[in-house]
Amino acid sequence: MAKTKLEHLRLGIFVILGIILLLFAAYLIGNRQNMFSKTFEISAVFKNATGLQNGNNVRFSGINVGTVNSVEMINDTTIRVRMIIQDEMRNHIKKNAIASIGTNGLVGSMLINIVPGSGKGSLITPGDELQSSNKIGTQDMMSTLNVTNENAALLTADLLKVTQALNQGKGTLGRLLNDTVMSNDLQKTILNLKNASNSANVTMIEMNKMVEQLDFEESAAGVLLSDTISGGKIKNVIEHLETTSIEIEKMAQNLNSIIGGINEGNGAINYLTKDSIFVNQLERSIENIEQGTERFNENMEALKHNFLTRGYFRKLEKKEKKNSN
Amino acid sequence: MADSTKTVFAKSKLVGRIKQFFIQIGELSYFAGRFFKEIFTAPFEFKELLRQCYQMGNRSLVLVCMTGFIIGLVLTLQSRPTMIQFGAVSMMPNMVGISIVREIGPVITALICAGRIASGIGAELGSMKVTEQIDAMEVSGTNPFKYLVVTRILATTLMIPILVVFGDLIALFGSALVENLKGQVSFQLYFNTVFDALSFGDLVPATIKSFFFGFVIGLVGCFKGFNSKKGTAGVGIAANTAVVMASLLLFVVDFIAVFISDIFYEL
């Protein structure tokens, strides 16, 4: 009898435990499909459902927040997807959120991704319709890839022609590749460049040494760089220079106006420079003066030999001789 | 002349076997019909039912758990390299979870139970039959069908689903252990992924078909044992054919169950 009771106890435990496990599994599955939590329904319209099924997950910013409730065809280009979303998400999802259909990984099941919209928006209410974005499907990508492949085929064909021409030494590049003389020249040029750079390097090192050897405290450069008084003076000099340059500018302006006046024919200078008759008269007068002077010299020479004035000139000669001794 | 006699003999033998097969099916259907008839009529052998439940449920638990654990372990170990090749090793819990809950768990558990329970019932009832204990029961006024058959079929029908639940859980645990050791996947992540992948479309049909598996095991075991003939040798035959027929019928039932659940759940 006791054995039977023990058997019954064990059986009871076995059955209860089995049922609990089964119910727990059912609860876990149901909970993940939001069957036991408070939910609300929203929808989104897509052009292509891309294999979306009832029960697929709905993610908001990467978190599972609900499941797809129904996928219904409105017309040939419009598919309405109704989603059941956890009630607590009403405080987070806004009306400007955007829904798109994606996959869970590369080979995973389909799901709906809801991403928050940009800018401010009011919170979502049950029955609202979200904006949707139709992402590029695999088939679209494949067709694009097909075009890319065709282009790549054309490119490789062209490339083949180019490489063949290069190998045959056609064109500038071909000659560049195949001409050994040019390559030698190039090699030499590079060698020269290398030498030049080495020399430049040596020069730079020398210059660095020179700069290091400069006595900044004692030299003029040092004074210029460090002495604030000299700096102030230089500043004054520059200021004066600036003033002077302004004055010079003014003067230049005045000169310009004078020269302008001269050019326009006002004043004596213009008369002197521009009047050709006056110039000729002046030339003749100078010639007359020269002739006059020559004649005067002759007269003076005659005076030296005249008996009345000869004594005077001899006295002068003697005086000069005395001074020179 | 001799050849034609041989052919005629072979033909008649084949016809005889086909005829025998249909007779067996017919008798089995009648046996099942009698079970459904007896189940709703008094008296109810409740104590015997509990005893049989204990014998078939509790006593098979260790065997089922061990098998489930090894199946989960082996399934994961053998699937891993292929999944790694496809770069889908993160999908291991999904794949193993769905295959265990939908198919492997119920079928393996049912086959183990077919081997243990159906043969046991076949041998027990067969020996009772050949030793005329069943006739004695009938003479003493006890309905042997109700006492021996109904309780056993009911016990298997009720216990197999519970054994399947335990078997599934242990198999998943074995799989999680491999994933944990080889793929550094935590148990929490593993079971989260499994239950993410599972839906009622996986759990409900599997549970329902487990009841049918249990019913088939009990029915075939009882049928073979109850109709055992040819003395003590018949006991062995009854036990043997019970296992073979139960196993075969399990797959037939499985096929029908998958076919029907596909219609309802679009698997």
XYZ file of C-alpha atoms in Angstrom:
592
model
C 0.000 0.000 0.000
C 2.846 2.339 0.974
C 4.594 1.449 -2.239
C 1.508 2.380 -4.239
C 1.320 5.749 -2.468
C 4.964 6.432 -3.217
C 4.361 5.497 -6.828
C 1.398 7.868 -6.964
C 3.478 10.648 -5.411
C 6.244 10.160 -7.952
C 3.732 10.039 -10.757
C 2.102 13.226 -9.480
C 5.416 15.032 -9.363
C 6.291 13.758 -12.835
C 2.993 14.830 -14.361
C 2.864 18.217 -12.624
C 6.454 18.989 -13.532
C 5.835 17.992 -17.146
C 2.742 20.159 -17.391
C 4.517 23.096 -15.719
C 7.390 22.813 -18.187
C 5.011 22.683 -21.122
C 3.058 25.692 -19.869
C 6.257 27.582 -19.139
C 7.492 26.959 -22.679
C 4.128 28.087 -24.028
C 4.285 31.191 -21.825
C 7.796 32.045 -23.034
C 6.771 31.671 -26.652
C 3.556 33.617 -26.122
C 5.332 36.318 -24.170
C 7.756 36.844 -27.014
C 4.780 37.261 -29.308
C 3.296 39.807 -26.877
C 0.304 37.599 -26.121
C 0.268 38.203 -22.396
C 1.234 41.869 -22.243
C -0.802 44.990 -22.930
C -0.416 46.002 -26.539
C -1.685 48.448 -29.136
C -1.874 48.239 -32.900
C -0.250 50.471 -35.493
C 0.255 50.011 -39.198
C 2.558 50.923 -42.055
C 2.131 50.769 -45.804
C 4.803 49.273 -48.018
C 5.204 48.707 -51.736
C 6.830 45.307 -51.224
C 6.458 43.038 -48.195
C 9.586 41.018 -49.190
C 8.394 37.839 -47.489
C 7.176 39.373 -44.230
C 4.965 36.987 -42.238
C 2.647 37.164 -39.287
C 4.623 36.836 -36.086
C 7.803 38.451 -37.436
C 9.481 40.755 -34.959
C 9.077 44.524 -34.894
C 12.102 46.418 -33.627
C 12.264 49.997 -32.461
C 15.824 51.309 -32.434
C 17.058 47.713 -32.387
C 14.868 46.486 -29.498
C 12.101 43.935 -29.999
C 8.936 45.823 -29.173
C 6.263 43.852 -30.986
C 5.221 41.489 -33.717
C 3.621 41.632 -37.130
C -0.093 40.963 -36.766
C -1.218 40.925 -40.361
C 0.029 41.550 -43.869
C -2.793 42.530 -46.201
C -2.848 43.582 -49.818
C -4.673 46.877 -50.422
C -3.895 47.072 -54.149
C -1.165 45.933 -56.519
C 1.385 48.431 -55.153
C 0.157 48.889 -51.599
C 0.565 46.419 -48.738
C -0.626 47.296 -45.273
C 1.278 45.693 -42.402
C -0.402 45.810 -39.009
C 1.843 45.520 -35.982
C 1.175 44.785 -32.336
C 3.421 46.948 -30.171
C 4.010 46.763 -26.419
C 1.938 49.369 -24.612
C 4.936 50.845 -22.790
C 6.402 51.897 -26.154
C 3.632 54.487 -26.550
C 5.825 56.848 -24.537
C 8.751 56.447 -26.918
C 7.546 55.988 -30.489
C 6.619 59.262 -32.186
C 4.362 59.851 -35.138
C 7.252 60.795 -37.386
C 8.994 57.427 -36.853
C 9.855 55.530 -40.032
C 9.221 51.808 -40.575
C 11.225 49.683 -42.974
C 11.405 45.957 -43.726
C 14.753 44.308 -43.026
C 16.286 40.967 -42.164
C 17.703 39.624 -38.957
C 21.273 39.201 -40.139
C 22.206 37.929 -43.576
C 20.209 34.715 -43.478
C 17.773 35.572 -40.702
C 14.018 36.001 -40.804
C 12.308 39.182 -41.959
C 11.459 41.911 -39.481
C 10.218 45.478 -39.319
C 12.652 48.131 -38.158
C 11.167 51.310 -36.761
C 13.623 54.178 -36.461
C 12.860 57.503 -34.767
C 12.141 60.331 -37.206
C 14.122 63.559 -37.249
C 12.824 66.613 -35.428
C 10.049 66.886 -32.896
C 6.821 64.978 -33.136
C 3.897 63.982 -30.982
C 3.688 60.519 -29.446
C 2.042 57.735 -31.365
C -1.532 56.685 -30.682
C -3.214 53.325 -31.358
C -4.238 52.913 -34.979
C -1.691 55.381 -36.333
C -0.014 54.761 -39.650
C 3.743 55.131 -39.703
C 5.730 56.462 -42.608
C 7.592 53.729 -44.410
C 10.784 53.593 -46.371
C 11.190 50.944 -49.011
C 14.768 49.781 -48.880
C 16.533 48.422 -51.916
C 15.630 44.767 -52.275
C 17.980 41.954 -53.181
C 16.576 41.804 -56.703
C 17.165 45.529 -57.213
C 20.691 45.071 -55.959
C 21.184 42.131 -58.310
C 19.973 44.139 -61.307
C 22.322 47.002 -60.381
C 25.086 44.460 -59.976
C 24.295 43.125 -63.426
C 24.798 46.588 -64.955
C 28.011 46.967 -62.946
C 29.205 43.592 -64.242
C 28.523 44.578 -67.836
C 30.435 47.809 -67.320
C 33.259 45.884 -65.695
C 33.387 43.560 -68.712
C 33.672 46.550 -71.078
C 36.304 48.116 -68.851
C 38.385 44.956 -68.756
C 38.170 44.668 -72.561
C 39.436 48.240 -72.895
C 42.081 47.580 -70.292
C 43.223 44.555 -72.275
C 43.642 46.701 -75.373
C 45.594 49.295 -73.379
C 47.902 46.702 -71.847
C 48.470 45.091 -75.237
C 49.390 48.482 -76.703
C 51.671 49.092 -73.744
C 53.388 45.760 -74.245
C 53.871 46.489 -77.911
C 55.460 49.829 -77.059
C 52.751 51.941 -78.684
C 52.017 55.440 -77.398
C 53.907 57.575 -74.910
C 53.355 55.216 -72.008
C 54.365 52.209 -74.088
C 57.552 53.922 -75.143
C 58.188 54.963 -71.579
C 57.842 51.362 -70.472
C 59.847 49.800 -73.296
C 62.538 52.450 -74.054
C 65.670 51.390 -72.173
C 67.517 54.661 -72.929
C 64.730 56.677 -71.378
C 64.716 54.429 -68.378
C 68.461 54.906 -68.000
C 67.983 58.656 -68.256
C 65.267 58.496 -65.715
C 67.478 56.438 -63.478
C 70.230 59.038 -63.826
C 67.781 61.858 -63.166
C 66.600 60.121 -60.043
C 70.221 59.618 -59.012
C 70.896 63.308 -59.575
C 67.787 64.193 -57.639
C 69.007 61.966 -54.863
C 72.389 63.695 -54.875
C 70.711 67.089 -54.974
C 68.549 66.178 -52.045
C 71.604 64.928 -50.178
C 73.373 68.228 -50.894
C 70.297 70.131 -49.784
C 70.285 68.071 -46.653
C 73.954 68.878 -45.982
C 73.261 72.573 -46.647
C 70.346 72.500 -44.254
C 72.514 70.915 -41.604
C 75.147 73.623 -42.181
C 72.517 76.325 -41.979
C 71.188 74.812 -38.785
C 74.688 74.902 -37.350
C 75.073 78.546 -38.417
C 71.798 79.466 -36.830
C 72.798 77.639 -33.680
C 76.150 79.501 -33.657
C 74.472 82.914 -33.896
C 74.771 84.842 -30.625
C 71.296 86.055 -30.147
C 72.038 88.120 -27.074
C 74.968 90.106 -28.506
C 74.276 90.256 -32.220
C 72.177 92.834 -34.010
C 69.605 90.181 -34.800
C 69.440 89.235 -31.125
C 69.031 92.858 -30.131
C 66.387 93.306 -32.732
C 64.568 90.227 -31.568
C 64.876 90.730 -27.813
C 65.433 94.465 -27.026
C 62.058 96.061 -26.343
C 63.498 99.625 -26.315
C 65.011 99.137 -29.745
C 61.754 97.612 -30.760
C 59.952 100.732 -29.588
C 62.410 102.918 -31.472
C 61.995 100.863 -34.599
C 58.291 101.214 -34.158
C 58.716 105.023 -33.968
C 60.970 104.959 -37.007
C 58.375 102.999 -38.888
C 55.694 105.439 -37.773
C 57.870 108.353 -38.985
C 58.537 106.510 -42.168
C 54.825 106.139 -42.581
C 54.308 109.890 -42.006
C 57.164 110.664 -44.379
C 55.729 108.429 -47.004
C 52.421 110.254 -46.667
C 54.255 113.576 -47.081
C 56.163 112.205 -50.038
C 52.910 111.093 -51.528
C 51.481 114.583 -51.087
C 54.641 116.054 -52.611
C 54.424 113.687 -55.509
C 50.835 114.749 -55.987
C 51.924 118.437 -55.985
C 54.726 117.661 -58.413
C 52.267 115.869 -60.594
C 50.012 118.890 -60.617
C 53.011 121.151 -61.403
C 54.135 118.897 -64.197
C 50.578 118.776 -65.387
C 50.533 122.596 -65.383
C 53.822 122.641 -67.272
C 52.452 120.207 -69.801
C 49.341 122.261 -70.179
C 51.507 125.331 -71.088
C 51.190 127.544 -68.011
C 54.226 129.501 -66.587
C 57.766 130.455 -67.666
C 59.258 126.961 -67.628
C 56.836 125.811 -70.241
C 57.709 128.936 -72.206
C 61.378 128.011 -71.846
C 60.927 124.368 -72.782
C 58.212 124.518 -75.384
C 58.961 127.862 -77.304
C 61.386 126.834 -80.095
C 61.952 130.473 -81.340
C 63.051 131.578 -77.918
C 65.390 128.585 -77.739
C 66.965 129.553 -81.076
C 67.356 133.159 -79.961
C 68.945 131.963 -76.719
C 71.328 129.744 -78.679
C 72.384 132.665 -80.872
C 72.835 134.898 -77.841
C 75.109 132.292 -76.202
C 77.126 132.000 -79.408
C 77.452 135.810 -79.487
C 78.544 135.791 -75.839
C 81.163 133.114 -76.643
C 82.421 135.162 -79.553
C 82.394 138.258 -77.332
C 84.393 136.409 -74.678
C 86.970 135.218 -77.223
C 87.375 138.734 -78.482
C 87.591 140.034 -74.946
C 90.368 137.498 -74.283
C 92.180 138.694 -77.334
C 91.781 142.306 -76.082
C 93.128 141.288 -72.671
C 96.125 139.569 -74.266
C 96.694 142.797 -76.235
C 96.506 144.756 -72.979
C 99.230 142.530 -71.480
C 101.544 143.570 -74.272
C 100.515 147.295 -74.178
C 103.245 149.541 -72.688
C 100.714 151.237 -70.411
C 99.477 148.092 -68.689
C 102.488 145.696 -69.132
C 104.044 146.749 -65.769
C 100.971 145.794 -63.853
C 100.872 142.282 -65.315
C 104.615 141.709 -64.639
C 104.082 142.646 -60.966
C 101.306 140.080 -60.711
C 103.568 137.343 -62.172
C 106.313 138.095 -59.715
C 103.855 137.962 -56.799
C 102.589 134.555 -57.879
C 106.124 133.199 -58.190
C 106.872 134.428 -54.658
C 103.806 132.787 -53.225
C 104.598 129.516 -54.908
C 108.185 129.471 -53.476
C 5.506 -27.045 -64.835
C 7.389 -26.807 -61.632
C 8.134 -23.142 -62.299
C 4.509 -22.270 -62.880
C 3.575 -24.059 -59.640
C 6.234 -22.051 -57.841
C 4.930 -18.791 -59.309
C 1.367 -19.652 -58.394
C 2.537 -20.507 -54.869
C 4.475 -17.245 -54.582
C 1.520 -15.289 -55.870
C -0.841 -16.931 -53.468
C 1.630 -16.253 -50.644
C 1.819 -12.563 -51.607
C -1.943 -12.346 -51.865
C -2.174 -14.056 -48.516
C 0.201 -11.515 -46.950
C -1.646 -8.574 -48.439
C -4.874 -10.083 -47.199
C -3.297 -10.591 -43.791
C -2.133 -6.958 -43.766
C -5.618 -5.674 -44.436
C -7.039 -8.071 -41.864
C -4.531 -6.719 -39.338
C -5.507 -3.141 -40.176
C -9.144 -4.015 -39.896
C -8.687 -5.788 -36.566
C -6.577 -2.902 -35.293
C -9.289 -0.438 -36.278
C -11.882 -2.581 -34.552
C -9.601 -2.774 -31.505
C -9.266 1.026 -31.500
C -13.018 1.403 -31.898
C -13.584 -0.911 -28.945
C -11.113 1.183 -26.913
C -13.087 4.380 -27.599
C -16.263 2.544 -26.738
C -14.926 1.130 -23.467
C -13.250 4.354 -22.368
C -16.536 6.137 -21.751
C -18.346 3.279 -20.018
C -18.129 2.367 -16.338
C -16.445 0.916 -14.389
C -13.282 3.037 -14.648
C -10.086 1.299 -13.601
C -8.495 4.441 -12.181
C -5.997 2.738 -9.853
C -4.746 0.501 -12.640
C -4.471 3.593 -14.880
C -2.273 5.353 -12.292
C -0.134 2.230 -11.915
C 0.318 2.001 -15.655
C 1.081 5.754 -15.888
C 3.793 5.303 -13.268
C 5.192 2.240 -15.047
C 5.208 3.932 -18.444
C 5.935 7.510 -17.461
C 8.249 7.545 -14.480
C 10.051 4.341 -15.405
C 10.818 5.637 -18.916
C 11.959 9.064 -17.782
C 15.631 8.225 -17.285
C 15.838 6.446 -20.628
C 14.124 9.321 -22.450
C 16.273 11.948 -20.730
C 19.497 10.114 -21.542
C 18.480 9.686 -25.163
C 17.363 13.310 -25.423
C 20.597 14.590 -23.904
C 22.719 12.571 -26.308
C 20.570 13.534 -29.291
C 20.870 17.254 -28.459
C 24.596 16.882 -27.947
C 25.217 14.939 -31.148
C 22.905 17.071 -33.274
C 24.728 20.232 -32.249
C 28.178 18.712 -32.590
C 27.448 17.437 -36.074
C 25.630 20.536 -37.318
C 28.223 23.005 -36.040
C 30.898 22.508 -38.739
C 28.339 22.947 -41.524
C 26.854 26.012 -39.877
C 30.352 27.460 -39.412
C 31.020 26.817 -43.112
C 27.971 28.901 -43.985
C 28.844 31.572 -41.422
C 25.571 30.890 -39.634
C 26.840 29.449 -36.374
C 24.814 32.045 -34.469
C 21.707 30.372 -35.895
C 22.572 27.070 -34.178
C 20.145 27.516 -31.249
C 17.339 28.384 -33.685
C 18.014 25.385 -35.877
C 18.504 22.876 -33.064
C 15.605 24.297 -31.056
C 13.146 24.074 -33.914
C 14.277 20.616 -35.023
C 14.118 19.215 -31.510
C 10.756 20.688 -30.574
C 9.085 20.056 -33.927
C 10.380 16.656 -34.875
C 13.345 15.009 -33.224
C 12.128 15.270 -29.639
C 8.684 13.718 -30.173
C 9.849 11.070 -32.666
C 12.893 9.920 -30.707
C 10.939 9.809 -27.458
C 8.133 7.884 -29.158
C 10.553 5.411 -30.737
C 12.295 4.828 -27.415
C 8.922 4.294 -25.787
C 7.828 2.041 -28.639
C 10.854 -0.098 -27.943
C 10.379 -0.146 -24.212
C 6.613 0.130 -23.675
C 5.082 -1.488 -26.755
C 7.288 -4.537 -26.402
C 6.568 -4.629 -22.687
C 2.817 -4.450 -23.193
C 2.962 -6.966 -26.041
C 4.953 -9.447 -23.950
C 2.885 -8.909 -20.800
C -0.503 -9.219 -22.453
C 0.789 -11.983 -24.733
C 1.922 -14.093 -21.810
C -1.403 -13.414 -20.049
C -3.196 -14.506 -23.161
C -1.245 -17.740 -23.648
C -1.523 -18.603 -19.974
C -5.262 -17.939 -20.260
C -5.229 -15.304 -17.545
C -7.318 -13.042 -19.758
C -9.919 -15.751 -20.160
C -9.870 -16.286 -16.397
C -10.502 -12.602 -15.856
C -13.417 -12.715 -18.194
C -14.809 -15.713 -16.335
C -14.397 -13.939 -13.016
C -16.532 -11.077 -14.279
C -13.788 -8.517 -14.846
C -13.693 -6.875 -18.221
C -10.105 -7.688 -19.345
C -10.260 -5.155 -22.159
C -11.146 -2.355 -19.789
C -8.679 -3.433 -17.132
C -5.723 -4.325 -19.328
C -6.135 -2.490 -22.630
C -7.947 0.776 -21.868
C -5.697 1.625 -18.918
C -2.521 0.908 -20.880
C -3.550 2.828 -23.993
C -4.715 5.768 -21.864
C -1.495 5.661 -19.850
C 0.709 5.776 -22.953
C -1.457 8.467 -24.541
C -1.113 10.666 -21.479
C 2.481 9.919 -20.551
C 4.215 10.182 -23.921
C 3.549 13.970 -24.291
C 4.954 14.579 -20.812
C 7.976 12.434 -21.633
C 8.380 14.435 -24.847
C 8.463 17.691 -22.847
C 11.203 16.311 -20.607
C 13.031 14.845 -23.602
C 12.929 18.180 -25.463
C 14.172 20.106 -22.460
C 17.066 17.731 -21.827
C 17.961 17.656 -25.543
C 18.044 21.458 -25.599
C 20.167 21.401 -22.482
C 22.619 19.002 -24.176
C 22.755 21.260 -27.210
C 23.235 24.339 -25.010
C 26.084 22.570 -23.246
C 27.931 22.022 -26.525
C 27.302 25.614 -27.598
C 28.492 26.806 -24.210
C 31.687 24.776 -24.334
C 32.518 25.188 -28.010
C 30.979 28.516 -28.939
C 31.105 30.417 -25.616
C 27.343 30.945 -25.846
C 25.790 31.452 -22.417
C 22.826 29.280 -21.405
C 20.673 32.376 -21.089
C 21.508 33.547 -24.602
C 21.010 30.040 -25.953
C 17.533 29.591 -24.473
C 16.582 33.194 -25.350
C 17.489 32.504 -28.970
C 15.645 29.173 -28.934
C 12.440 30.689 -27.613
C 12.819 33.609 -30.018
C 12.842 31.139 -32.866
C 9.996 28.996 -31.559
C 6.370 29.761 -32.103
C 3.100 28.089 -31.223
C 3.226 26.648 -34.735
C 6.118 24.534 -33.511
C 4.968 23.670 -30.004
C 1.254 22.944 -30.474
C 1.422 20.459 -33.389
C 4.358 18.689 -31.740
C 2.431 18.325 -28.478
C -0.717 17.150 -30.235
C 1.114 14.562 -32.278
C 2.797 13.277 -29.115
C -0.658 12.241 -27.847
C -1.186 10.323 -31.070
C 2.235 8.721 -30.753
C 1.335 7.579 -27.270
C -1.994 6.277 -28.451
C -0.346 4.327 -31.297
C 2.265 2.787 -28.982
C -0.358 1.668 -26.463
C -2.800 0.525 -29.102
C -0.312 -1.587 -31.081
C 1.278 -3.041 -27.937
C -2.103 -4.025 -26.503
C -3.424 -5.262 -29.838
C -0.446 -7.521 -30.439
C -0.411 -8.829 -26.876
C -4.181 -9.245 -26.644
C -4.274 -11.206 -29.898
C -1.187 -13.298 -29.189
C -1.340 -16.909 -30.347
C 0.814 -20.018 -30.730
C 1.791 -20.557 -27.117
C 4.904 -19.134 -25.493
C 6.567 -18.524 -28.865
C 3.678 -16.208 -29.634
C 4.663 -14.016 -26.708
C 8.011 -13.270 -28.327
C 6.358 -12.696 -31.691
C 3.795 -10.391 -30.079
C 6.518 -8.347 -28.376
C 8.580 -8.199 -31.551
C 5.784 -7.313 -33.951
C 4.425 -4.774 -31.458
C 7.719 -2.832 -31.601
C 8.016 -3.097 -35.391
C 4.402 -2.162 -36.072
C 4.355 0.632 -33.492
C 7.569 2.146 -34.898
C 6.243 1.966 -38.441
C 2.902 3.447 -37.490
C 4.671 6.229 -35.600
C 6.228 7.446 -38.823
C 2.907 7.189 -40.638
C 1.232 9.225 -37.899
C 4.139 11.682 -37.954
C 3.744 12.175 -41.682
C -0.005 12.785 -41.322
C 0.572 15.131 -38.374
C 3.149 17.198 -40.265
C 0.879 17.286 -43.293
C -2.074 18.564 -41.261
C -0.047 21.030 -39.176
C 1.427 22.410 -42.396
C -2.090 23.263 -43.537
C -2.969 25.012 -40.281
C 0.311 26.700 -39.372
C 2.039 27.178 -42.754
C 5.318 25.810 -41.413
